[in-house]
Coordinates of C-alpha atoms in Angstrom, one line a residue:
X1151 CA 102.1 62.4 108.7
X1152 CA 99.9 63.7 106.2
X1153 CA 100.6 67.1 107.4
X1154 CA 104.8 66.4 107.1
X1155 CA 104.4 65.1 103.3
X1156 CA 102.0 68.5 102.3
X1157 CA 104.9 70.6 103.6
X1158 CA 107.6 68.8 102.1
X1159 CA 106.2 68.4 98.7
X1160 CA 105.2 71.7 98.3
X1161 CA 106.8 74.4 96.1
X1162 CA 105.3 77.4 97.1
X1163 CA 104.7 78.8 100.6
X1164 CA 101.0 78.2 99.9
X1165 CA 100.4 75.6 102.3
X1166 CA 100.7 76.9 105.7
X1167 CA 99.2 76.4 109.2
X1168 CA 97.3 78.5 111.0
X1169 CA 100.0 80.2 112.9
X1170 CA 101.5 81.2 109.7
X1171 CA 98.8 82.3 108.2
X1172 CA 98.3 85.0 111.1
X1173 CA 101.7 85.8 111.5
X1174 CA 101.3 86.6 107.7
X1175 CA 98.5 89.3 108.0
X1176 CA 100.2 91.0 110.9
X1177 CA 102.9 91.3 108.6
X1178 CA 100.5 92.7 106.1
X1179 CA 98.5 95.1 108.2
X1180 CA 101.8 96.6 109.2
X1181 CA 102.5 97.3 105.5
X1182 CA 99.3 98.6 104.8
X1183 CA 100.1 100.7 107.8
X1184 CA 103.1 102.1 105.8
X1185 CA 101.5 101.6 102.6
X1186 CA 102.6 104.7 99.6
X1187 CA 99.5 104.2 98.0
X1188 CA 96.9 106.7 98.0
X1189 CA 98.4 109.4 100.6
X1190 CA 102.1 109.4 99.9
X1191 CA 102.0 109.0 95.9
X1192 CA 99.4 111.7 95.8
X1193 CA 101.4 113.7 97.8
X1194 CA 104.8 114.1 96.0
X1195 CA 102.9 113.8 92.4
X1196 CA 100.8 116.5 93.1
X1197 CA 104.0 118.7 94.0
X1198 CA 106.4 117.1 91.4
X1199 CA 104.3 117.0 88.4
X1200 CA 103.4 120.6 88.8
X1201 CA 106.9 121.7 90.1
X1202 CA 108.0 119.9 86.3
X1203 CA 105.2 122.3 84.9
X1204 CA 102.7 120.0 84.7
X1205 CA 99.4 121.6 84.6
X1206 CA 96.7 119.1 87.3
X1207 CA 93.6 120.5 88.7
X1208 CA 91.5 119.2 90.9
X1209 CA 87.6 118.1 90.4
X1210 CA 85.5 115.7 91.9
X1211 CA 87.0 113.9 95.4
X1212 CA 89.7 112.2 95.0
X1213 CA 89.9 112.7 91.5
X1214 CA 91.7 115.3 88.9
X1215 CA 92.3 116.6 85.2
X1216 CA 96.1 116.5 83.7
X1217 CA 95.4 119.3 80.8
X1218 CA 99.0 119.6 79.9
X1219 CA 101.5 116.9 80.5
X1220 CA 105.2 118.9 79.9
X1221 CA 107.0 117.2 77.1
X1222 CA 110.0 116.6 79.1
X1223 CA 107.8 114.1 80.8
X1224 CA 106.9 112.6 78.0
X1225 CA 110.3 112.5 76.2
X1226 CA 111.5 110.6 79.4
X1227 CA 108.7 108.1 79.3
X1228 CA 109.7 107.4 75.2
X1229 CA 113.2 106.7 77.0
X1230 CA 112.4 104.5 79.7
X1231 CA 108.9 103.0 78.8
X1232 CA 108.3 100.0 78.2
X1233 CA 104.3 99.8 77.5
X1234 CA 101.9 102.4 77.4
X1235 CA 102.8 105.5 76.5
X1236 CA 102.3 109.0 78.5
X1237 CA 99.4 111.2 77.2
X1238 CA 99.9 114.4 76.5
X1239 CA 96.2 115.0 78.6
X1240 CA 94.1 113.1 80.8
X1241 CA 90.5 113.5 81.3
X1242 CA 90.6 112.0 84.7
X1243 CA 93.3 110.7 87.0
X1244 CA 93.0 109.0 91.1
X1245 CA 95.3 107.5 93.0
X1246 CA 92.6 105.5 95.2
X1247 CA 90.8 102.9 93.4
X1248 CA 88.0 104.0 94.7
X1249 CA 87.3 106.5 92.9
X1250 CA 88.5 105.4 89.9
X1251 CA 84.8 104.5 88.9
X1252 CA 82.0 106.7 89.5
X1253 CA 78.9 106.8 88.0
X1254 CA 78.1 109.5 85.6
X1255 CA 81.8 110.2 85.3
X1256 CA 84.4 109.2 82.8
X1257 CA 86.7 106.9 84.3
X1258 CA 90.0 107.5 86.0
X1259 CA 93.4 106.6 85.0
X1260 CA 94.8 105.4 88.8
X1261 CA 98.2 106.7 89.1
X1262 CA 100.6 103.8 91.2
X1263 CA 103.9 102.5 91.4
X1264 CA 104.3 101.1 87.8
X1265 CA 102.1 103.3 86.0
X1266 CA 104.7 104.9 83.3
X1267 CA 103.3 108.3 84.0
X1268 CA 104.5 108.1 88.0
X1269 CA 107.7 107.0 86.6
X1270 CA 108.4 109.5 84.3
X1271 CA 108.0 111.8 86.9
X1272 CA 109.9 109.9 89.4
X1273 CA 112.5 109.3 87.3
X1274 CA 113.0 112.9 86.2
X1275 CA 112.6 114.2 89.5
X1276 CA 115.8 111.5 90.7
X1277 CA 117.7 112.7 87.8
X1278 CA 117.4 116.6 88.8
X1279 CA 118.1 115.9 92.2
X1280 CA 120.5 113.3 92.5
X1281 CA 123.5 115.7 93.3
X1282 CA 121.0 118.1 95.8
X1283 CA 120.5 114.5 97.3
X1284 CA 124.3 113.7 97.3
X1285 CA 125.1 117.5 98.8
X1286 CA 122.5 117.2 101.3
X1287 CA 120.2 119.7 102.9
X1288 CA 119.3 121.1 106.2
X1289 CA 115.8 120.3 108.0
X1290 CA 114.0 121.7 111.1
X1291 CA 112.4 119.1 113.7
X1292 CA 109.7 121.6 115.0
X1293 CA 108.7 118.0 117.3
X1294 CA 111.9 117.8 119.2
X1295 CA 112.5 120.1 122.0
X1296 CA 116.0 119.1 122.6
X1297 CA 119.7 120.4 121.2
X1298 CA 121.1 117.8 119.6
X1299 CA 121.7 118.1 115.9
X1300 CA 122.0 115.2 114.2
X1301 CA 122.8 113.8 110.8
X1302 CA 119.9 112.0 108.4
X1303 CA 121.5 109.2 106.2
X1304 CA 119.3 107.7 103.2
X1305 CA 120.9 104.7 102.8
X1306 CA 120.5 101.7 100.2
X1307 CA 120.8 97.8 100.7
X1308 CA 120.3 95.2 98.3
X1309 CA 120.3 91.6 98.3
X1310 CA 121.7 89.2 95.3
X1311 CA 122.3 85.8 94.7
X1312 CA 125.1 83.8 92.3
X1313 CA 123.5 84.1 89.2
X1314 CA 125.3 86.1 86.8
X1315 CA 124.7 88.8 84.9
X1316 CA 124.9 89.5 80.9
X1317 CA 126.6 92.7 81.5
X1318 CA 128.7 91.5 84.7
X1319 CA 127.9 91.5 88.0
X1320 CA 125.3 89.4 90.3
X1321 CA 121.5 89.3 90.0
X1322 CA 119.9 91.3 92.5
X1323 CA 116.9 89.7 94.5
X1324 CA 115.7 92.4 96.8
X1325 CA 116.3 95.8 97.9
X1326 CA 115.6 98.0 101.1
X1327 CA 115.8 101.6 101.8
X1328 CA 116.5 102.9 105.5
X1329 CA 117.1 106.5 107.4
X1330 CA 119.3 106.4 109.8
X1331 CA 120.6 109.2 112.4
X1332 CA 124.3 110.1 113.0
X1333 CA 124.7 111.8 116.6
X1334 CA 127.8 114.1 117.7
X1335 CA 128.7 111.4 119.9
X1336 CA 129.1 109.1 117.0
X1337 CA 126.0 106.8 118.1
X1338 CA 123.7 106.2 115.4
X1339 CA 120.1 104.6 115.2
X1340 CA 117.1 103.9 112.8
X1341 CA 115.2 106.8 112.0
X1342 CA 112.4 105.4 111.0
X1343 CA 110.6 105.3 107.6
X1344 CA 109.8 108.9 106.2
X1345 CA 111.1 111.2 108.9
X1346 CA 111.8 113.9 106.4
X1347 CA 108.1 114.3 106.2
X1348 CA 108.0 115.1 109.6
X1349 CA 110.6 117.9 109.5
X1350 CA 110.4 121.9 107.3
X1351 CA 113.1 123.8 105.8
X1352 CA 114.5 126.1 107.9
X1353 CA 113.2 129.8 107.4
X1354 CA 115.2 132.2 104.9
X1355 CA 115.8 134.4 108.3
X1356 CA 117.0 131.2 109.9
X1357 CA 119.6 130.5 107.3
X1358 CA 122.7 132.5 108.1
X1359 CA 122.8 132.0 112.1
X1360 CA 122.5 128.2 111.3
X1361 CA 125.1 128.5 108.9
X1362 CA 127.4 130.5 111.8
X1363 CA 126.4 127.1 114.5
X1364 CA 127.5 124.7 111.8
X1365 CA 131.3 126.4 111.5
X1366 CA 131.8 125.6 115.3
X1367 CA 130.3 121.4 115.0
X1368 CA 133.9 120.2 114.3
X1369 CA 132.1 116.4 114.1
X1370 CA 130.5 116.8 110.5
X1371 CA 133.7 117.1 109.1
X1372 CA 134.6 113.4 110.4
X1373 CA 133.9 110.4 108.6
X1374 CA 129.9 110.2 109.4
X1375 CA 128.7 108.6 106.4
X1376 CA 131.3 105.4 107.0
X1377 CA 129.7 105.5 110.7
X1378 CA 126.1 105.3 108.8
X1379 CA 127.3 102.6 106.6
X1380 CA 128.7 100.6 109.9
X1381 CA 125.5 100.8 111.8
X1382 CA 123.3 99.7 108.9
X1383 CA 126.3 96.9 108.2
X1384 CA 125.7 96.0 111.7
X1385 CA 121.8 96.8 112.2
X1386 CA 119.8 96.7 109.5
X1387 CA 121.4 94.2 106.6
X1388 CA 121.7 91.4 108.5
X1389 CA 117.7 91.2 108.9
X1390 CA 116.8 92.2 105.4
X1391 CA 119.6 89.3 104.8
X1392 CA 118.2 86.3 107.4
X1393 CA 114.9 87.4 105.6
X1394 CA 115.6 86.9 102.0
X1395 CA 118.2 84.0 102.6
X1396 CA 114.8 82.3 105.1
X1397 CA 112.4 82.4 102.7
X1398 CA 114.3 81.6 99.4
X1399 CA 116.4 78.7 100.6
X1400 CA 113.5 76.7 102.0
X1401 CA 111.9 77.1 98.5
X1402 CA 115.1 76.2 96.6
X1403 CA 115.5 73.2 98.2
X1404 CA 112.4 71.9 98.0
X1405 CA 112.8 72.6 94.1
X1406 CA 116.2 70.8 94.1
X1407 CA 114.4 67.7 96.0
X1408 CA 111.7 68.1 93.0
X1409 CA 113.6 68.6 90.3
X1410 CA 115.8 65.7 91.7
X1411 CA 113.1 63.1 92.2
X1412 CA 111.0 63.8 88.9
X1413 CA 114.4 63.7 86.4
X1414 CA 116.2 61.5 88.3
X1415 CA 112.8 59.1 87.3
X1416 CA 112.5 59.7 83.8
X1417 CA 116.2 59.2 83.2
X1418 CA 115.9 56.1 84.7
X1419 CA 112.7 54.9 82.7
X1420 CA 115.0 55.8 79.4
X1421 CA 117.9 53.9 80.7
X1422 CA 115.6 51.3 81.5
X1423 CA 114.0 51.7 77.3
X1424 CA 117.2 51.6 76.2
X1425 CA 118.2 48.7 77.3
X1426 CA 114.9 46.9 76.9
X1427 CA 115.6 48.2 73.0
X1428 CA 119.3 47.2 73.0
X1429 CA 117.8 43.5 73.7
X1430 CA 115.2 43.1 71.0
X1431 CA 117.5 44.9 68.3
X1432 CA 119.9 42.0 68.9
X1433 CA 116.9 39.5 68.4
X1434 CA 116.6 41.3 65.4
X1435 CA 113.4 43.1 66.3
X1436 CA 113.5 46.9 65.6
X1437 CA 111.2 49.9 66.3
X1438 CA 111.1 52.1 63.4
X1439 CA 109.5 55.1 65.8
X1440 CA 111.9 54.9 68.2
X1441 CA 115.6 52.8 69.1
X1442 CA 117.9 52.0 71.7
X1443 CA 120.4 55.0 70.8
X1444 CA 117.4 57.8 71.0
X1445 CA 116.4 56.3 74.3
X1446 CA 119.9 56.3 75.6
X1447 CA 120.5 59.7 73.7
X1448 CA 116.9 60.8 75.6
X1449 CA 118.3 60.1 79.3
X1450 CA 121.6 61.7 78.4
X1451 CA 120.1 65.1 77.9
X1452 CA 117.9 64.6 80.6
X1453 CA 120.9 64.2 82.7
X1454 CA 122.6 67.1 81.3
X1455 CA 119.6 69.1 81.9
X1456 CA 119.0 68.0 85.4
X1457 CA 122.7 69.0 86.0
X1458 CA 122.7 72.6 84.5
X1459 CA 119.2 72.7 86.6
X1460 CA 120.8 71.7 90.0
X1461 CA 123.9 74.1 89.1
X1462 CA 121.3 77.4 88.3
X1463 CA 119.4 76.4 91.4
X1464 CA 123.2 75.9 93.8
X1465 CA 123.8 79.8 92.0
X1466 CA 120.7 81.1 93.6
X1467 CA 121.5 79.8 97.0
X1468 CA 124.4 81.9 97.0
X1469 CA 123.0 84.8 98.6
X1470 CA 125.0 88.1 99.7
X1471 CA 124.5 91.3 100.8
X1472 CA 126.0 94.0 98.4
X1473 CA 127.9 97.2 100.1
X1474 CA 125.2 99.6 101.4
X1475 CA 125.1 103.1 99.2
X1476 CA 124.7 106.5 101.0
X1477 CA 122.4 108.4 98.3
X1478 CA 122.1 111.1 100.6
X1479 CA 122.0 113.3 103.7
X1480 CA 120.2 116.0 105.6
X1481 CA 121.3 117.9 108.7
X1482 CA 118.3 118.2 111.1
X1483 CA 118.0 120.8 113.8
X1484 CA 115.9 120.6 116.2
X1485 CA 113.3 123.2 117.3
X1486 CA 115.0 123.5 120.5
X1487 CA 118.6 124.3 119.4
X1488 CA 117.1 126.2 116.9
X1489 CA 116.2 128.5 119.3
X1490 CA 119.2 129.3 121.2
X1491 CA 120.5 130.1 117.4
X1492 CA 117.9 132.2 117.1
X1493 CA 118.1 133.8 120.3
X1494 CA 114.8 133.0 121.4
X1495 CA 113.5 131.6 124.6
X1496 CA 111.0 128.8 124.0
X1497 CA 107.5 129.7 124.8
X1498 CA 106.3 128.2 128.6
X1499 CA 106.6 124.3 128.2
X1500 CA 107.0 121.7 130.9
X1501 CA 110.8 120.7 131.0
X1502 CA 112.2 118.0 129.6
X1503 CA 112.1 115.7 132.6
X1504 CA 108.6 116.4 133.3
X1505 CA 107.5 116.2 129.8
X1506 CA 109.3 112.9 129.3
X1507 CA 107.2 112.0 132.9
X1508 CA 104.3 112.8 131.0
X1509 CA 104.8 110.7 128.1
X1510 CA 105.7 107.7 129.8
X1511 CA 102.9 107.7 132.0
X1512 CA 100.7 108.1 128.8
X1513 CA 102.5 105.1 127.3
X1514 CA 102.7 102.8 130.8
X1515 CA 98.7 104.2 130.8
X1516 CA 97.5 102.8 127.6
X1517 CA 99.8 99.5 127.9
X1518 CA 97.9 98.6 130.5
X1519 CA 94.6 99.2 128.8
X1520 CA 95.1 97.1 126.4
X1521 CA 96.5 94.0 128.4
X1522 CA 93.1 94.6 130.9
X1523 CA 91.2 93.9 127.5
X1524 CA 93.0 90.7 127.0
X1525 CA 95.4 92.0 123.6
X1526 CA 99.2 91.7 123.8
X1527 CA 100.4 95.2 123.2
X1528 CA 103.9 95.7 121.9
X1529 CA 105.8 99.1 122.4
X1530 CA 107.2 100.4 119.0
X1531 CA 107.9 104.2 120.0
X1532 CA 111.7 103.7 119.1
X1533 CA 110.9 102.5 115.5
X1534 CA 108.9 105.7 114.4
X1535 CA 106.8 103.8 112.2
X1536 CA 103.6 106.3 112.4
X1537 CA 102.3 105.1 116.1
X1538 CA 103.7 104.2 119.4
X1539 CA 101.6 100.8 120.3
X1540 CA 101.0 97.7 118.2
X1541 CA 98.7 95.7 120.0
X1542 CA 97.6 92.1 118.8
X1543 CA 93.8 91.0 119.4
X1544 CA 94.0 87.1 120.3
X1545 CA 92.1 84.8 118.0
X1546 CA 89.5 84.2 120.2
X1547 CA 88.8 88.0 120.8
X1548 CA 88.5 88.8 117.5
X1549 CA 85.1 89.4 115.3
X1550 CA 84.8 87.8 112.1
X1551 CA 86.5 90.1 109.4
X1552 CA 88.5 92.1 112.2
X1553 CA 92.2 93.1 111.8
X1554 CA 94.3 91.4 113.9
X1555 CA 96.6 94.5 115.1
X1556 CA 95.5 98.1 116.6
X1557 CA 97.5 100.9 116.0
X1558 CA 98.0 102.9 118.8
X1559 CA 99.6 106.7 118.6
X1560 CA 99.8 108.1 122.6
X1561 CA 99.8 111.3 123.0
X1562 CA 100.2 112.5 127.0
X1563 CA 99.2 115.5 128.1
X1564 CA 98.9 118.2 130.8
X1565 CA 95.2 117.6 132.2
X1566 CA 94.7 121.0 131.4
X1567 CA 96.4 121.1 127.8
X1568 CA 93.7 122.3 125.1
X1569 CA 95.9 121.1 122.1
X1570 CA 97.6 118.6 120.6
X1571 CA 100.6 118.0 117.7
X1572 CA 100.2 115.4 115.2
X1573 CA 103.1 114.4 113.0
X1574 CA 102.2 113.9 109.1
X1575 CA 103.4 110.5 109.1
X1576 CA 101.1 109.7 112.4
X1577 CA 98.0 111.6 110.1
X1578 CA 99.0 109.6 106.7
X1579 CA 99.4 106.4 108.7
X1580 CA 95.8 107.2 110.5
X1581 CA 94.3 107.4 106.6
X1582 CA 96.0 103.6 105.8
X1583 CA 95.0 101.9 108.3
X1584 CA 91.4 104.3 109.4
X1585 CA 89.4 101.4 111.5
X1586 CA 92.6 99.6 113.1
X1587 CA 94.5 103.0 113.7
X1588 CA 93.4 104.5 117.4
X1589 CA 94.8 108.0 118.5
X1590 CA 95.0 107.9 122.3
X1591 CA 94.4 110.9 124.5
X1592 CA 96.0 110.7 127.8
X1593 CA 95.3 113.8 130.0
X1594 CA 97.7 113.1 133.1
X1595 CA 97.5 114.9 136.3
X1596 CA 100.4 114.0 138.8
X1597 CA 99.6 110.5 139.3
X1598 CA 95.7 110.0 137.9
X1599 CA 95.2 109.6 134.2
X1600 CA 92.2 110.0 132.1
X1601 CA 92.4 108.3 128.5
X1602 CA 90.5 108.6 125.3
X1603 CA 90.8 106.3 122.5
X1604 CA 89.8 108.0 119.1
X1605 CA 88.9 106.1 115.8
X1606 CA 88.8 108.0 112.4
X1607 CA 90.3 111.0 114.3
X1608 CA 91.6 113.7 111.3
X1609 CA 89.1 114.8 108.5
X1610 CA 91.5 116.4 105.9
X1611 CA 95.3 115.3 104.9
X1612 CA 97.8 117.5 105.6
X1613 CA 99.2 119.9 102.9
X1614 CA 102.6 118.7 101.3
X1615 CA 104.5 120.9 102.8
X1616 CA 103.1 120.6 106.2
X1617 CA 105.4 118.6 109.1
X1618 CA 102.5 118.2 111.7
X1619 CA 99.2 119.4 112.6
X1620 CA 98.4 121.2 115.6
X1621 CA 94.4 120.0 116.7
X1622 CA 91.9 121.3 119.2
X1623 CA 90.8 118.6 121.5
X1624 CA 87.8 119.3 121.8
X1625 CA 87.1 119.4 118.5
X1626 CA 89.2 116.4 117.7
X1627 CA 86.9 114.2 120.2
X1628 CA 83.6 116.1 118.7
X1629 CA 84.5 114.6 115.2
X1630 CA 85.8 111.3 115.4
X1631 CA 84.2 108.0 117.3
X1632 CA 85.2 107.5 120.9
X1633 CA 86.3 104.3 121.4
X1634 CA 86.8 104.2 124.9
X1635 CA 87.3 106.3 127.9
X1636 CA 89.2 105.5 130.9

């Protein structure tokens, strides 16, 4: 009982059982997985602010010096800012917190989402690229051996509720970007969250015969974007929607019940003064502080404001998903149809059905590992979110302080394979989430496997313009902390 009255009576989402509570810090280690901040912002400012002509060097780890911020950075920061202003120099800059303070150093400016430098840039960047965006662009998929082409949506959804807007229009509440991939069939699915990072631009040798392949795909020229805008209509709104709609309504309503009960009271104690007033004025007793027409005048306008109130409050319950936007679109090729455009024969690799063999017996290999320690492992290959395995330690399994999800990238191979390809979204996911994240070696020979769980496997991030990593083994197992071996 005493449980039922905290939950009803409470505004926020602050009181919450234990089974929330967990449910909660998955959700968060799964963002911190996926997290921008360092690896990402560092990434694209490092490119964009010197592509604007920025001049950044770097000096100590994890830290640099801005000697020249361009003045159209700065000219676009006097138009959008809103706080501090952009310097023309900065002594020191990081974009971990970490080593924002360092002893003997001057301290560093961290750069994050927010930070009106980032934005200039950002925004500047959007502006010059909008239409590129819009035009779209041609990638390379140097990770997929097949011959399917296949078209790379960017795609925006937001979220908004009844109140209006000064300038017309409805307030928007939330917002969600997606990638997803149009097939010549027409079937589409989610790509995933940064699969451009994952994919170069082709070759300025490679240019023309791609350009000769795409004459002959008479599917591009059909309506693909309004088959990207029906699978994320279908797909991927209706969750951000249930989401949003979920977690607001619960709280509106219990602020309707609120506002309800605590108004509803205090026009009724100044109905109830009135009236009390009403009596003694006609006795001829009179309150020179306060009379029956300010106490009746007093629950009027609480009533009034209990109404406009409940009204805002019905206006935010009206929630709707807005049209998805296409911003923009890539072509990808993949490395195998690249190939036949090229005229080249791929190098000696197992086909696709016994490379596919290989891969699942990796995956079936290290599902089972996990459930024979007792965690509940979840297979999330199809989401391309950085890792192949999400595996949830029980309560009772886990150490004081310990994450409550692993993160599990599988990557089957030949027993006699000396190699292995990382993508830069597995590596920058792998520098989120370094003691959860596990890279999983699984050497498989017909039907015997032999598996190695690495923690803290990669020692540098990969350049900007790098898609993925080719690592020795060896080397890989000699630097990082082996977990396990089966």
């Amino acid at each position: 009982e005493l449980q039922k009255l905290l939950d009803e009576n409470a505004l926020t989402e602050d009181t919450m059982d234990v089974h929330s509570v967990t449910a909660i810090r998955a959700d968060m280690e799964r963002m911190e997985a996926r997290r921008l901040q360092p690896y990402f912002i560092e990434s694209f400012f490092l490119a964009a602010f010197r592509q604007l002509g920025g001049k950044i060097h770097a000096r100590e780890n994890g830290r640099y010096e801005i000697t020249s911020v361009p003045f159209a950075v700065r000219n676009r920061d006097s138009q959008i800012g809103t706080g501090e202003s952009v310097l023309r120099r900065y002594e020191r800059i990081a974009f971990d917190k970490a080593y924002c303070t360092v002893q003997g150093q001057a301290a560093a400016v961290l750069i994050a989402p927010g930070h009106p430098l980032l934005e200039a840039v950002i925004d500047l960047v959007r502006e010059r690229s909008m239409d590129v965006m819009k035009r779209g662009t041609i990638f390379v998929d140097e990770n997929d051996a097949g011959t399917d082409a296949r078209l790379l949506f960017y795609i925006e959804d937001a979220v908004q509720d009844g109140v209006p807007l000064p300038g017309g229009g409805r307030r928007i509440i939330s917002k969600h970007i997606h990638f997803v991939e149009i097939r010549a069939d027409g079937s589409a699915a989610n790509a995933g969250y940064a699969p451009y990072l994952d994919y170069r631009a082709p070759q300025p040798e490679e240019a023309e015969p791609i350009r000769t392949f795409l004459a002959g795909q008479d599917w591009l020229s059909r309506d693909v974007e309004g088959l990207a805008r029906s699978y994320a209509v279908r797909a991927l709104i209706p969750t951000h929607l249930k989401e949003i709609r979920e977690r607001r309504t619960a709280r509106i309503d219990k602020t309707i019940k609120a506002v309800k009960e605590r108004l509803t009271a205090e026009i009724q104690y100044w109905d109830y003064r009135a009236g009390e007033l009403r009596e003694k004025e006609a006795a001829g007793k009179t309150n020179a502080g306060l009379n029956a027409q300010k106490a009746a005048q007093r629950a009027e306008e609480l009533s009034a404001r209990m109404q406009r109130r409940l009204a805002e409050l019905d206006m935010e319950k009206h929630i709707a998903p807005t049209a998805p936007i296409v911003v923009g679109g890539a072509l990808v090729i993949p490395r195998g149809r690249l190939s036949m455009i090229m005229g080249h024969v791929e190098s000696m690799t197992a086909d696709p059905a016994a490379r596919s063999a290989v891969e699942q017996a990796a995956m079936n290999t290290v599902m089972e590992i996990e459930r024979s320690l007792g965690y509940l492992p979840r297979d999330v290959s199809a989401e391309k979110v950085g890792y192949d395995v999400e595996s949830e330690i029980p309560m009772h399994l886990r150490a004081s302080g310990d994450a409550p999800l692993r993160f599990i990238e599988v990557k089957g191979r030949r027993a006699d394979a000396a190699t292995v390809t990382v993508t830069k979204n597995e590596i920058l996911t792998a520098f989120n989430k370094p003691a959860a994240y596990i890279l999983a070696l699984v050497a498989v020979d017909g039907t015997r496997t032999r598996t190695t769980y690495l923690q803290r496997p990669f020692r540098e991030r990969p350049d900007f313009a790098a898609t993925s990593v080719n690592y020795d083994i060896k080397e890989l197992m000699d630097g990082a902390t082996v977990l396990l071996q089966r």
